[in-house]
Short mmCIF file of C-alpha atoms in Angstrom, two decimals:
data_model
loop_
_atom_site.label_atom_id
_atom_site.label_comp_id
_atom_site.label_asym_id
_atom_site.label_seq_id
_atom_site.Cartn_x
_atom_site.Cartn_y
_atom_site.Cartn_z
CA MET A 20 0.00 0.00 0.00
CA VAL A 21 1.08 3.62 -0.40
CA LYS A 22 0.49 6.73 1.67
CA ILE A 23 -0.31 10.16 0.31
CA HIS A 24 -0.23 13.74 1.53
CA GLU A 25 -0.73 17.05 -0.24
CA VAL A 26 2.23 19.38 -0.71
CA PHE A 27 0.84 22.06 -3.05
CA SER A 28 -2.36 23.38 -4.56
CA THR A 29 -3.35 26.30 -6.76
CA SER A 30 -6.14 27.38 -9.10
CA ILE A 31 -6.12 29.02 -12.49
CA THR A 32 -9.11 31.35 -12.58
CA LEU A 33 -11.14 32.93 -15.34
CA ASP A 34 -9.75 36.30 -14.22
CA GLU A 35 -6.28 35.25 -15.36
CA VAL A 36 -7.60 34.05 -18.71
CA GLU A 37 -9.71 37.17 -19.18
CA ARG A 38 -6.70 39.33 -18.38
CA ALA A 39 -4.73 37.52 -21.08
CA ASN A 40 -7.55 38.20 -23.54
CA GLN A 41 -7.68 41.90 -22.67
CA GLU A 42 -3.93 42.26 -23.02
CA ALA A 43 -3.80 40.20 -26.20
CA SER A 44 -3.57 43.00 -28.70
CA ALA A 45 -0.60 44.51 -26.85
CA LYS A 46 1.43 41.31 -26.80
CA SER A 47 3.91 39.96 -29.30
CA THR A 48 6.24 36.97 -29.34
CA THR A 49 9.73 37.73 -30.55
CA ALA A 50 12.29 36.09 -28.29
CA LEU A 51 13.22 32.97 -30.19
CA PHE A 52 12.08 33.43 -33.75
CA GLY A 53 13.00 37.00 -34.53
CA SER A 54 9.66 38.52 -35.53
CA ALA A 55 6.35 39.32 -33.96
CA ASN A 56 4.52 36.82 -36.11
CA GLY A 57 7.26 34.40 -37.08
CA GLY A 58 5.08 31.33 -37.16
CA VAL A 59 4.63 31.23 -33.39
CA THR A 60 1.80 31.75 -30.98
CA GLY A 61 -0.15 34.93 -31.61
CA TRP A 62 -2.40 36.68 -29.16
CA GLY A 63 -5.11 37.72 -31.57
CA ASN A 64 -7.79 40.19 -30.48
CA ALA A 65 -9.78 40.17 -27.27
CA ASN A 66 -13.25 39.13 -28.37
CA ALA A 67 -16.12 37.69 -26.35
CA PRO A 68 -15.61 37.51 -22.59
CA VAL A 69 -14.30 34.24 -21.21
CA ARG A 70 -16.92 32.54 -19.05
CA VAL A 71 -15.88 28.86 -19.00
CA CYS A 72 -12.67 26.86 -18.88
CA HIS A 73 -12.33 23.09 -18.98
CA ALA A 74 -10.35 19.96 -19.89
CA SER A 75 -6.93 20.69 -18.42
CA THR A 76 -3.68 18.89 -19.13
CA ILE A 77 -0.49 19.24 -17.10
CA LEU A 78 3.16 18.54 -17.86
CA PRO A 79 5.82 18.68 -15.14
CA LEU A 80 8.90 20.08 -16.84
CA LYS A 81 12.09 18.09 -16.56
CA HIS A 82 13.62 18.70 -13.16
CA GLU A 83 17.21 18.71 -14.36
CA HIS A 84 16.59 21.56 -16.83
CA PHE A 85 16.23 24.03 -13.97
CA HIS A 86 19.46 23.23 -12.09
CA HIS A 87 17.89 23.30 -8.65
CA ALA A 88 18.30 20.04 -6.77
CA PHE A 89 16.11 21.14 -3.87
CA ILE A 90 13.12 22.77 -5.51
CA PRO A 91 9.98 21.13 -4.09
CA PHE A 92 8.66 20.21 -7.52
CA SER A 93 9.40 20.98 -11.13
CA PRO A 94 7.82 23.96 -12.85
CA MET A 95 4.92 22.73 -14.93
CA LEU A 96 2.79 23.68 -17.90
CA CYS A 97 -0.99 23.57 -17.78
CA ALA A 98 -3.16 23.82 -20.91
CA PHE A 99 -6.94 23.95 -21.18
CA TYR A 100 -9.65 25.39 -23.38
CA ALA A 101 -11.69 28.46 -22.52
CA GLY A 102 -14.27 30.66 -24.19
CA SER A 103 -17.69 32.21 -23.87
CA ASP A 104 -19.34 28.80 -23.54
CA ARG A 105 -18.74 25.12 -24.24
CA GLY A 106 -18.72 24.27 -27.93
CA MET A 107 -18.68 27.89 -29.10
CA ALA A 108 -16.56 29.02 -32.03
CA ASP A 109 -14.61 31.48 -29.84
CA THR A 110 -13.10 28.65 -27.78
CA SER A 111 -9.30 28.82 -27.69
CA ILE A 112 -6.46 26.88 -26.13
CA TYR A 113 -4.52 28.55 -23.31
CA VAL A 114 -1.18 27.55 -21.78
CA ILE A 115 0.06 28.76 -18.41
CA LYS A 116 3.35 28.06 -16.65
CA ILE A 117 3.42 27.40 -12.91
CA GLU A 118 6.80 28.04 -11.37
CA ALA A 119 8.49 25.96 -8.67
CA ASP A 120 7.46 28.58 -6.08
CA GLY A 121 3.82 28.22 -7.10
CA SER A 122 3.53 31.53 -8.96
CA HIS A 123 1.78 31.71 -12.33
CA SER A 124 3.42 33.18 -15.39
CA LEU A 125 3.47 33.08 -19.15
CA VAL A 126 -0.24 32.91 -20.00
CA GLN A 127 -0.38 32.13 -23.72
CA LYS A 128 -3.39 31.99 -25.99
CA LEU A 129 -2.66 29.77 -28.97
CA ASP A 130 -3.33 31.32 -32.34
CA CYS A 131 -5.77 28.61 -33.38
CA PRO A 132 -6.03 28.96 -37.17
CA GLN A 133 -9.39 27.24 -37.69
CA ARG A 134 -11.72 30.17 -37.12
CA ASN A 135 -14.78 28.37 -38.47
CA GLN A 136 -14.68 25.53 -35.96
CA LYS A 137 -17.41 25.02 -33.41
CA ALA A 138 -14.80 24.44 -30.71
CA ASN A 139 -11.13 23.95 -29.91
CA CYS A 140 -10.91 21.59 -26.97
CA THR A 141 -9.28 18.76 -24.94
CA PRO A 142 -5.59 19.70 -25.23
CA VAL A 143 -2.88 17.20 -24.21
CA LEU A 144 0.72 18.17 -23.36
CA PHE A 145 3.66 15.78 -23.53
CA TYR A 146 7.36 15.62 -24.36
CA LEU A 147 7.74 14.77 -28.03
CA ASN A 148 10.98 12.76 -28.06
CA GLN A 149 10.42 10.26 -25.27
CA GLY A 150 11.26 7.08 -27.14
CA ALA A 151 14.79 7.52 -28.48
CA GLU A 152 16.53 7.13 -25.12
CA LEU A 153 14.49 4.04 -24.25
CA ARG A 154 15.21 2.36 -27.58
CA GLU A 155 18.93 3.07 -27.14
CA ARG A 156 18.88 1.69 -23.59
CA ARG A 157 17.26 -1.53 -24.80
CA GLN A 158 19.94 -1.95 -27.45
CA ASN A 159 22.76 -1.19 -25.00
CA GLN A 160 21.43 -3.84 -22.64
CA GLY A 161 21.68 -6.40 -25.42
CA GLY A 162 17.98 -7.09 -25.66
CA GLU A 163 16.31 -7.75 -28.97
CA HIS A 164 14.12 -4.95 -30.19
CA ALA A 165 11.07 -5.48 -32.35
CA PRO A 166 11.52 -4.07 -35.88
CA VAL A 167 10.89 -0.33 -35.96
CA ALA A 168 8.73 0.21 -39.00
CA THR A 169 7.67 3.57 -40.39
CA GLY A 170 3.97 4.13 -39.77
CA ALA A 171 1.43 4.48 -42.54
CA ILE A 172 0.24 7.89 -41.29
CA HIS A 173 2.69 10.79 -41.62
CA THR A 174 2.43 13.66 -39.16
CA ALA A 175 3.39 17.32 -39.41
CA VAL A 176 6.27 17.13 -36.89
CA ASN A 177 9.13 17.35 -39.41
CA ASP A 178 7.35 20.09 -41.38
CA ILE A 179 6.90 22.18 -38.22
CA VAL A 180 10.58 21.78 -37.31
CA ALA A 181 11.68 22.80 -40.82
CA GLN A 182 9.41 25.87 -40.87
CA VAL A 183 10.58 27.08 -37.48
CA LYS A 184 14.26 26.60 -38.38
CA GLU A 185 13.70 28.60 -41.56
CA LYS A 186 12.19 31.55 -39.67
CA ALA A 187 14.43 31.51 -36.61
CA GLU A 188 17.27 34.02 -36.37
CA ASN A 189 19.42 31.28 -34.85
CA SER A 190 18.35 28.07 -36.57
CA GLU A 191 20.93 26.06 -34.62
CA ALA A 192 18.88 26.71 -31.48
CA ILE A 193 16.04 24.67 -32.98
CA ASP A 194 16.63 20.96 -32.50
CA GLY A 195 13.62 18.82 -33.34
CA ASP A 196 15.22 15.80 -31.67
CA ALA A 197 16.01 17.49 -28.35
CA ASP A 198 14.58 16.16 -25.11
CA ASN A 199 12.88 19.47 -24.23
CA VAL A 200 10.56 19.68 -27.26
CA VAL A 201 7.01 19.88 -25.92
CA ALA A 202 4.03 18.83 -28.05
CA LEU A 203 0.47 20.01 -27.59
CA ILE A 204 -2.33 18.20 -29.44
CA TYR A 205 -5.98 19.18 -29.31
CA LYS A 206 -9.07 18.55 -31.37
CA ALA A 207 -11.42 20.85 -33.21
CA ALA A 208 -14.42 20.34 -35.46
CA LYS A 209 -16.84 22.10 -37.68
CA VAL A 210 -20.45 21.90 -36.58
CA SER A 211 -21.34 18.83 -38.63
CA ASP A 212 -17.96 17.09 -38.92
CA ARG A 213 -15.86 14.67 -36.93
CA SER A 214 -13.10 16.20 -34.85
CA VAL A 215 -9.74 16.90 -36.46
CA SER A 216 -6.54 16.92 -34.41
CA TYR A 217 -4.17 19.91 -34.36
CA MET A 218 -0.58 20.10 -33.13
CA SER A 219 1.67 22.83 -31.76
CA LEU A 220 5.31 22.45 -30.68
CA SER A 221 7.54 24.31 -28.26
CA PHE A 222 11.33 24.14 -28.53
CA ASN A 223 12.07 25.87 -25.22
CA ASP A 224 10.13 24.07 -22.45
CA GLY A 225 6.86 25.78 -23.31
CA ALA A 226 8.03 29.41 -23.41
CA LEU A 227 6.66 29.74 -26.98
CA PHE A 228 4.41 27.47 -29.04
CA THR A 229 4.14 27.34 -32.81
CA THR A 230 0.94 28.18 -34.62
CA PRO A 231 -1.14 24.97 -34.55
CA CYS A 232 -1.51 22.91 -37.71
CA ARG A 233 -3.23 19.64 -38.51
CA VAL A 234 -1.48 16.62 -37.05
CA VAL A 235 -1.83 14.46 -40.16
CA THR A 236 -0.36 15.71 -43.41
CA ASN A 237 -1.24 13.03 -45.97
CA ASN A 238 -4.88 12.79 -44.81
CA PRO A 239 -5.64 16.01 -42.93
CA GLU A 240 -9.24 15.12 -42.18
CA LEU A 241 -8.21 12.24 -39.94
CA GLY A 242 -8.78 12.83 -36.23
CA ARG A 243 -5.75 11.40 -34.44
CA GLY A 244 -5.13 11.02 -30.73
CA PRO A 245 -4.54 11.55 -27.96
CA VAL A 246 -8.01 12.57 -26.85
CA ARG A 247 -7.93 14.24 -23.42
CA THR A 248 -5.70 11.67 -21.70
CA LYS A 249 -1.91 11.47 -21.81
CA PRO A 250 0.22 9.28 -24.10
CA TYR A 251 1.69 6.07 -22.71
CA VAL A 252 5.37 5.25 -23.29
CA VAL A 253 6.52 1.62 -23.32
CA ARG A 254 9.66 1.72 -21.16
CA LYS A 255 10.97 -1.85 -21.33
CA GLY A 256 10.84 -4.95 -23.48
CA PRO A 257 11.02 -5.41 -27.24
CA TYR A 258 8.76 -2.40 -27.89
CA ALA A 259 10.69 0.00 -25.62
CA GLY A 260 10.27 3.57 -26.84
CA ARG A 261 6.90 3.02 -28.46
CA VAL A 262 4.46 5.85 -27.74
CA LEU A 263 0.74 5.02 -27.54
CA LEU A 264 -1.86 7.74 -28.05
CA PRO A 265 -5.22 6.81 -26.48
CA SER A 266 -7.95 7.89 -28.87
CA SER A 267 -11.70 7.70 -29.27
CA VAL A 268 -14.51 8.91 -31.49
CA ASP A 269 -17.08 11.19 -29.89
CA SER A 270 -20.51 9.86 -30.80
CA ASP A 271 -23.41 7.97 -29.24
CA GLU A 272 -21.79 4.77 -30.51
CA GLY A 273 -18.31 5.95 -29.59
CA LEU A 274 -15.41 3.60 -30.10
CA ALA A 275 -11.83 3.67 -28.89
CA PHE A 276 -8.46 2.79 -30.42
CA SER A 277 -4.81 3.66 -29.99
CA ASP A 278 -2.47 5.33 -32.42
CA TYR A 279 1.10 4.22 -31.82
CA SER A 280 4.47 5.43 -33.00
CA ASP A 281 7.93 3.85 -33.01
CA ASP A 282 9.67 7.02 -34.26
CA ASP A 283 8.53 9.68 -31.79
CA LEU A 284 5.38 10.72 -33.65
CA ARG A 285 6.96 11.32 -37.03
CA THR A 286 4.65 8.58 -38.29
CA LEU A 287 1.72 6.71 -36.76
CA ASN A 288 0.06 3.32 -36.97
CA THR A 289 -3.42 2.56 -35.68
CA SER A 290 -4.71 -0.37 -33.65
CA ASN A 291 -7.98 -2.18 -34.18
CA GLU A 292 -11.14 -0.39 -33.07
CA ILE A 293 -12.47 -1.22 -29.61
CA THR A 294 -16.24 -1.33 -29.74
CA PRO A 295 -18.51 -1.53 -26.71
CA ALA A 296 -19.19 -5.00 -25.36
CA ALA A 297 -22.62 -6.39 -26.22
CA ILE A 298 -23.70 -6.38 -22.58
CA GLN A 299 -22.85 -2.70 -22.28
CA LYS A 300 -25.04 -1.85 -25.26
CA GLU A 301 -27.89 -3.88 -23.79
CA LYS A 302 -27.64 -2.06 -20.45
CA ALA A 303 -27.52 1.30 -22.21
CA GLU A 304 -30.60 0.51 -24.27
CA ALA A 305 -32.50 -0.68 -21.21
CA ALA A 306 -31.64 2.48 -19.29
CA LYS A 307 -32.11 4.72 -22.35
CA ALA A 308 -28.64 6.05 -21.55
CA TYR A 309 -27.51 7.16 -24.97
CA THR A 310 -24.20 8.50 -23.79
CA ALA A 311 -23.39 5.18 -22.10
CA LYS A 312 -23.33 3.13 -25.29
CA GLY A 313 -19.81 3.99 -26.32
CA VAL A 314 -16.35 3.62 -24.84
CA VAL A 315 -14.57 6.96 -24.93
CA GLN A 316 -11.64 8.95 -23.52
CA ALA A 317 -9.45 5.94 -22.86
CA SER A 318 -6.68 5.96 -20.24
CA LEU A 319 -3.67 3.62 -20.52
CA TYR A 320 -1.60 2.01 -17.78
CA GLU A 321 1.16 -0.58 -17.46
CA ASP A 322 0.70 -4.13 -16.24
CA LEU A 323 0.83 -4.24 -12.44
CA GLY A 324 3.83 -5.92 -10.82
CA MET A 325 6.39 -4.28 -13.11
CA HIS A 326 8.57 -3.04 -10.25
CA GLU A 327 10.77 -5.08 -7.93
CA MET A 328 9.72 -4.50 -4.33
CA GLU A 329 8.71 -6.32 -1.18
CA GLY A 330 5.98 -8.80 -2.02
CA CYS A 331 6.76 -8.65 -5.75
CA SER A 332 9.91 -10.39 -6.90
CA LEU A 333 10.83 -10.34 -10.56
CA ALA A 334 13.78 -12.67 -10.05
CA GLY A 335 11.75 -15.76 -10.87
CA LEU A 336 10.64 -14.48 -14.28
CA SER A 337 12.52 -15.43 -17.41
CA ALA A 338 13.63 -12.82 -19.94
CA GLU A 339 10.74 -13.86 -22.19
CA GLU A 340 8.24 -13.47 -19.34
CA LEU A 341 9.62 -10.04 -18.46
CA ASP A 342 9.36 -8.96 -22.10
CA ALA A 343 5.77 -10.22 -22.25
CA LYS A 344 4.91 -8.28 -19.10
CA ALA A 345 6.54 -5.12 -20.44
CA SER A 346 4.50 -5.47 -23.66
CA THR A 347 1.18 -5.75 -21.79
CA VAL A 348 -0.84 -2.53 -21.63
CA HIS A 349 -4.31 -1.96 -20.22
CA MET A 350 -6.91 0.55 -21.39
CA LEU A 351 -9.59 1.90 -19.08
CA LEU A 352 -12.74 2.92 -20.92
CA SER A 353 -15.64 4.91 -19.59
CA ALA A 354 -18.82 6.55 -20.69
CA SER A 355 -20.87 9.14 -18.88
CA GLY A 356 -23.00 7.51 -16.20
CA ALA A 357 -21.89 3.96 -17.01
CA GLN A 358 -19.76 1.08 -15.84
CA VAL A 359 -16.01 1.29 -16.42
CA TYR A 360 -14.58 -1.28 -18.86
CA GLN A 361 -11.07 -2.44 -19.60
CA ALA A 362 -9.34 -3.80 -22.69
CA ASP A 363 -5.93 -5.48 -22.78
CA SER A 364 -3.11 -5.47 -25.30
CA HIS A 365 -0.22 -7.94 -25.28
CA ASP A 366 1.70 -6.38 -28.16
CA ALA A 367 2.27 -2.87 -26.80
CA GLY A 368 -0.94 -1.33 -28.11
CA ALA A 369 -0.92 -2.65 -31.68
CA SER A 370 -4.05 -4.74 -31.04
CA TRP A 371 -6.66 -4.87 -28.29
CA GLY A 372 -9.01 -7.52 -27.00
CA GLU A 373 -12.71 -7.10 -26.28
CA PRO A 374 -13.46 -4.84 -23.32
CA TYR A 375 -14.70 -6.44 -20.10
CA PRO A 376 -16.37 -4.82 -17.05
CA LEU A 377 -14.67 -3.63 -13.87
CA PRO A 378 -16.34 -3.08 -10.47
CA LEU A 379 -16.43 0.69 -10.99
CA VAL A 380 -19.21 3.01 -12.10
CA ASN A 381 -18.38 6.40 -13.62
CA CYS A 382 -20.65 9.21 -12.44
CA ASN A 383 -20.24 11.80 -15.17
CA ALA A 384 -16.72 13.13 -14.70
CA ALA A 385 -14.41 11.20 -17.04
CA ILE A 386 -11.53 9.24 -15.50
CA ASP A 387 -7.74 9.05 -15.61
CA ALA A 388 -5.23 6.51 -14.27
CA VAL A 389 -1.58 6.15 -13.26
CA THR A 390 0.44 3.40 -11.59
CA TYR A 391 2.81 3.72 -8.65
CA LEU A 392 4.60 1.00 -6.63
CA ASN A 393 2.63 -1.72 -8.44
CA HIS A 394 -0.68 -0.06 -7.58
CA LEU A 395 -3.27 1.32 -9.98
CA ILE A 396 -4.64 4.75 -9.02
CA VAL A 397 -7.83 5.89 -10.78
CA CYS A 398 -9.32 9.36 -10.46
CA GLY A 399 -12.94 10.22 -11.13
CA ARG A 400 -16.39 10.54 -9.65
CA LEU A 401 -16.65 6.83 -9.14
CA ILE A 402 -18.61 4.22 -7.22
CA ALA A 403 -16.65 1.11 -6.30
CA THR A 404 -18.67 -2.11 -6.06
CA PRO A 405 -17.88 -5.56 -4.62
CA SER A 406 -18.26 -7.25 -8.00
CA VAL A 407 -18.65 -6.45 -11.68
CA ASP A 408 -22.41 -6.85 -11.30
CA VAL A 409 -23.45 -3.23 -10.89
CA SER A 410 -27.14 -3.80 -11.53
CA ALA A 411 -27.99 -2.52 -8.04
CA VAL A 412 -26.07 0.72 -8.57
CA ASP A 413 -28.04 3.77 -9.64
CA THR A 414 -25.78 5.07 -12.40
CA SER A 415 -27.61 8.41 -12.42
CA GLN A 416 -26.52 9.27 -8.88
CA ASN A 417 -23.54 11.49 -8.17
CA ALA A 418 -20.30 10.73 -6.36
CA PRO A 419 -17.53 13.00 -5.05
CA LEU A 420 -14.32 13.37 -7.02
CA ALA A 421 -11.82 10.96 -5.47
CA LEU A 422 -8.81 8.71 -6.01
CA TYR A 423 -9.37 4.96 -5.98
CA VAL A 424 -6.56 2.43 -5.58
CA SER A 425 -6.18 -1.21 -6.61
CA SER A 426 -3.32 -3.64 -6.05
CA ASP A 427 -4.66 -6.23 -8.51
CA GLY A 428 -6.61 -4.20 -11.07
CA LYS A 429 -9.77 -6.08 -10.10
CA SER A 430 -10.97 -4.60 -6.81
CA PHE A 431 -10.91 -0.94 -5.82
CA LYS A 432 -11.30 1.16 -2.72
CA GLU A 433 -11.36 4.88 -2.08
CA PHE A 434 -7.85 6.21 -1.50
CA LEU A 435 -8.31 9.96 -1.14
CA ARG A 436 -11.31 12.24 -1.56
CA LEU A 437 -10.39 15.32 -3.55
CA GLU A 438 -13.76 17.07 -3.23
CA ASP A 439 -16.49 16.23 -0.70
CA ASP A 440 -19.44 17.72 -2.57
CA ALA A 441 -21.02 14.89 -4.57
CA ASN A 442 -23.18 17.41 -6.44
CA GLY A 443 -20.34 19.77 -7.23
CA ILE A 444 -19.25 20.06 -10.85
CA PHE A 445 -15.70 18.76 -10.47
CA THR A 446 -14.82 17.08 -13.73
CA SER A 447 -12.18 16.06 -16.28
CA PRO A 448 -9.38 14.83 -13.95
CA TYR A 449 -5.90 14.50 -15.41
CA MET A 450 -2.92 12.88 -13.65
CA GLN A 451 0.83 12.60 -14.05
CA VAL A 452 3.16 10.66 -11.75
CA ASP A 453 6.84 11.50 -11.13
CA ARG A 454 8.32 8.26 -9.81
CA ARG A 455 11.78 9.75 -9.41
CA HIS A 456 10.54 12.34 -6.92
CA ASN A 457 7.49 10.37 -5.65
CA LEU A 458 4.99 13.02 -6.75
CA LEU A 459 1.46 12.78 -8.09
CA TYR A 460 0.20 15.76 -10.13
CA ILE A 461 -3.56 16.18 -10.55
CA SER A 462 -5.61 18.81 -12.35
CA TYR A 463 -9.37 19.04 -12.81
CA THR A 464 -12.14 21.50 -13.65
CA ASP A 465 -13.89 23.34 -10.82
CA HIS A 466 -17.43 24.18 -11.97
CA ARG A 467 -16.00 25.25 -15.35
CA LYS A 468 -14.87 28.48 -13.65
CA ALA A 469 -11.34 27.45 -12.63
CA ILE A 470 -8.70 24.78 -13.14
CA LYS A 471 -7.48 23.24 -9.89
CA ILE A 472 -3.95 21.84 -9.71
CA ARG A 473 -2.79 19.77 -6.75
CA ILE A 474 0.46 17.93 -6.01
CA PHE A 475 0.75 15.01 -3.60
CA ARG A 476 3.72 13.17 -2.14
CA LEU A 477 3.44 9.40 -2.55
CA LEU A 478 5.23 7.20 -0.07
CA LYS A 479 5.50 3.51 0.60
CA ASP A 480 3.39 2.57 3.62
#
């Protein structure tokens, strides 16, 4: 078991976002690229007042980049969408930096180019080049690595790098393969169309982001992941360095899948589609719960028991068994007001089995998951049940936003309550874990009027 205690909390309010909007016309971005509009984030004009914010994503910046061994936590980036109302065409993506002392700085409004969209939403932040070091480590350890094949779907990463280098005063400062390149992917859609994914990159730990462009270049209408939840990086085994992007299609019959990349998102492949289990459809029809038919906003986590510790010895596993364990990934799937399901992959996200039910019910908040010390931690407005038979649970009732923990991935109990008000509108949780410094980062929406960010210390009990 693990223990947890809070070490930091803050909120990003609509006042900060509105202030950024009001100051927009006076701002310019010149530091790295040499001109006010050199292909980087623009501030645009202050238009309609900002009344809602939602769907946050957080990225702790790499500790070692800031040369302070004793800072309590790394500075972090937080991105979210905000606008006059949900789904409105004036919705934009905002990025804010939170310093190691807790202060807020660097509010950026991305210059979203698709002015005719109904919404720009669900941003996800992550480091772009996470896989190269892991692939090299696997090779240095003498392990066999699965063939790294170029994906069928080409992304805009190399084009963005080339364009920025061309416009930068010091092109040598732009290294598309560096470990501090931050990617931001979000989705947008016209009123009647499926969502399309857009990408922006930062080459200086989030100080400036490029003007967003469509993720996919050879088929720009494709909506590619991730959708709301963070990418998953395979850290060991024959697929070390593979990046999985959890994706889903927003519709009443929503389905999930994973894009995956073996070359740090220069190209993508796509897994099979994960459709709702027959029993889930039957329950949804019986309850007339249209939004519960699909499986959406997937969250990925590693197979439990990956870490050597008391009560879990890896010494008895052969190299083949360790590789198989490292290649096993689990996908949590939820729909509003419905039972949580899980699908498993044994080939590092290339293919997925049929989803099966877990003893958890999602009460309208979306979910996210991380692992720590061989435990699965799930965040959401959830109801934990003794078995997967949730027929006695009223899926229309509310539950407080909380963390739930499982040591086997099959039974869950409440770990920490984040908000006590079961009727409060605390939604869209997002989590990152820093195993090196034993920290759990959480962000979530507070009544669509603020983004709450909280950091917890995780310790072995």
